CSV table of C-alpha atoms in Angstrom, one decimal:
chain,number,residue,atom,x,y,z
Q,1,UNK,CA,0.0,-0.1,0.1
Q,2,UNK,CA,1.2,3.5,-0.8
Q,3,UNK,CA,2.3,6.0,1.9
Q,4,UNK,CA,-0.2,8.6,0.5
Q,5,UNK,CA,-3.2,6.2,1.1
Q,6,UNK,CA,-5.2,7.0,4.3
Q,7,UNK,CA,-7.0,4.0,6.1
Q,8,UNK,CA,-10.6,4.6,7.1
Q,9,UNK,CA,-12.3,2.0,9.3
Q,10,UNK,CA,-16.0,2.2,10.0
Q,11,UNK,CA,-16.7,0.9,13.6
Q,12,UNK,CA,-20.2,-0.5,13.9
Q,13,UNK,CA,-22.3,1.5,16.1
Q,14,UNK,CA,-19.4,3.7,16.8
Q,15,UNK,CA,-17.1,6.4,15.0
Q,16,UNK,CA,-15.4,6.5,11.7
Q,17,UNK,CA,-11.7,5.9,12.4
Q,18,UNK,CA,-9.4,7.8,10.1
Q,19,UNK,CA,-5.6,7.5,10.0
Q,20,UNK,CA,-4.3,11.0,10.8
Q,21,UNK,CA,-3.4,13.8,10.9
Q,22,UNK,CA,-6.6,15.1,9.3
Q,23,UNK,CA,-8.3,18.2,8.4
Q,24,UNK,CA,-12.1,18.1,8.5
Q,25,UNK,CA,-14.0,20.8,6.6
Q,26,UNK,CA,-17.4,21.4,8.0
Q,27,UNK,CA,-20.4,22.4,5.8
Q,28,UNK,CA,-20.3,26.0,7.4
Q,29,UNK,CA,-16.8,26.5,6.1
Q,30,UNK,CA,-15.1,25.9,9.5
Q,31,UNK,CA,-12.2,23.6,9.7
Q,32,UNK,CA,-11.3,21.1,12.5
Q,33,UNK,CA,-7.7,20.1,12.6
Q,34,UNK,CA,-6.3,16.9,14.5
Q,35,UNK,CA,-2.8,15.8,14.4
Q,36,UNK,CA,-3.4,12.4,16.2
Q,37,UNK,CA,-2.1,9.3,14.4
Q,38,UNK,CA,-5.8,7.9,14.6
Q,39,UNK,CA,-8.9,10.2,14.6
Q,40,UNK,CA,-12.5,9.2,15.7
Q,41,UNK,CA,-15.0,11.1,13.8
Q,42,UNK,CA,-18.4,11.0,15.1
Q,43,UNK,CA,-21.1,9.2,13.0
Q,44,UNK,CA,-24.0,9.5,15.6
Q,45,UNK,CA,-24.0,13.3,16.0
Q,46,UNK,CA,-24.3,13.1,19.7
Q,47,UNK,CA,-20.7,14.2,20.5
Q,48,UNK,CA,-20.3,17.4,22.3
Q,49,UNK,CA,-17.0,17.9,20.4
Q,50,UNK,CA,-18.6,17.1,17.2
Q,51,UNK,CA,-17.2,16.2,14.5
Q,52,UNK,CA,-14.8,14.4,16.8
Q,53,UNK,CA,-16.0,11.5,18.7
Q,54,UNK,CA,-16.4,11.8,22.4
Q,55,UNK,CA,-17.9,8.1,22.9
Q,56,UNK,CA,-21.3,9.7,23.4
Q,57,UNK,CA,-22.7,6.6,21.4
Q,58,UNK,CA,-21.7,4.2,24.3
Q,59,UNK,CA,-23.6,6.1,26.7
Q,60,UNK,CA,-26.8,6.1,24.8
Q,61,UNK,CA,-26.8,2.4,24.0
Q,62,UNK,CA,-29.5,0.5,25.9
Q,63,UNK,CA,-29.5,-3.3,26.6
Q,64,UNK,CA,-32.6,-5.5,26.5
Q,65,UNK,CA,-30.9,-7.8,29.3
Q,66,UNK,CA,-32.5,-6.6,32.4
Q,67,UNK,CA,-29.3,-7.8,34.4
Q,68,UNK,CA,-27.5,-5.1,32.7
Q,69,UNK,CA,-29.7,-2.4,34.1
Q,70,UNK,CA,-28.7,-0.6,37.4
Q,71,UNK,CA,-31.0,-0.9,40.4
Q,72,UNK,CA,-33.3,2.0,41.4
């Protein structure tokens, strides 16, 4: 694989992982830069640091398993 090819990994029920560094251009014209080696881009739009993932997708998932629920 060539060095100029970026790897993008779609995580089921999670973010889109992009090999960094990256510059994200938003629809309003603003730019978000990240110099990390791997960047998690939010796919659920729940992140408070959108377009970067803050793992909000994890906190919102609900389990159908009653034993996984916290007691009241």
